[in-house]
Amino acid sequence: MAGLRERLARARDAWYRARQRWWIRWGVDLAVAALLFMAVMAWQTRNLPGAGTLAPDFQLRTLAGEQVRLSDLRGKPVLLAFWAPWCGVCKVESSTLSAVRRTVGDRAHVLTVAVAYEDEADVRRFVQEQGADYPVLLGESGLSRSFRVDRFPTTFILSPDGRIEQATVGYTTRLGLLWRLWRAS
């Protein structure tokens, strides 16, 4: 027992000496922060369809009156973002989605689905106030249930063959969205 205590005391002393070096202290702190971030991400997406799952097909109307069928978009990666007009984080992410759409051009599809809204006027007001220049589809609760979306914004990255590559909940940076689309192509 005394040998174990002695080894633990030596290990503790070595750890304290190592923590005095700034690069070790920062490295450990960054690793812990990354681990916490990944744990929160995993917790938030735990009920969403998993990677490799074929995305549920749908046909929805855009604000311009056109019909869009998800299965018709195969052949390119798809960024599919679910949002609600009352969601503050969705407002912040709106300019990011516009920037991603301009950056990827015709190499990928960037679509958004408005759900959890009172009426179409709420969606139109959001689009106008945020200067959204991406396609906005008018979704319904059945679609939210099929994708298991209950928090906003929720973003899915779909592979060119229509399978879910990744899902995220909450704000995602432009670089994060572009990286995910690149991985899906």
mmCIF file of C-alpha atoms in Angstrom, residues 3 5-15 17:
data_model
loop_
_atom_site.group_PDB
_atom_site.id
_atom_site.type_symbol
_atom_site.label_atom_id
_atom_site.label_comp_id
_atom_site.label_asym_id
_atom_site.label_seq_id
_atom_site.Cartn_x
_atom_site.Cartn_y
_atom_site.Cartn_z
ATOM 1 C CA GLY A 3 4.386 1.711 -2.618
ATOM 2 C CA ARG A 5 0.918 5.933 -2.296
ATOM 3 C CA GLU A 6 4.504 6.741 -3.159
ATOM 4 C CA ARG A 7 3.895 6.171 -6.887
ATOM 5 C CA LEU A 8 0.726 8.305 -6.767
ATOM 6 C CA ALA A 9 2.623 11.083 -4.960
ATOM 7 C CA ARG A 10 5.374 10.979 -7.619
ATOM 8 C CA ALA A 11 2.800 11.058 -10.412
ATOM 9 C CA ARG A 12 1.017 14.030 -8.787
ATOM 10 C CA ASP A 13 4.313 15.901 -8.397
ATOM 11 C CA ALA A 14 5.223 15.208 -12.030
ATOM 12 C CA TRP A 15 1.798 16.480 -13.111
ATOM 13 C CA ARG A 17 5.657 20.271 -12.654
#
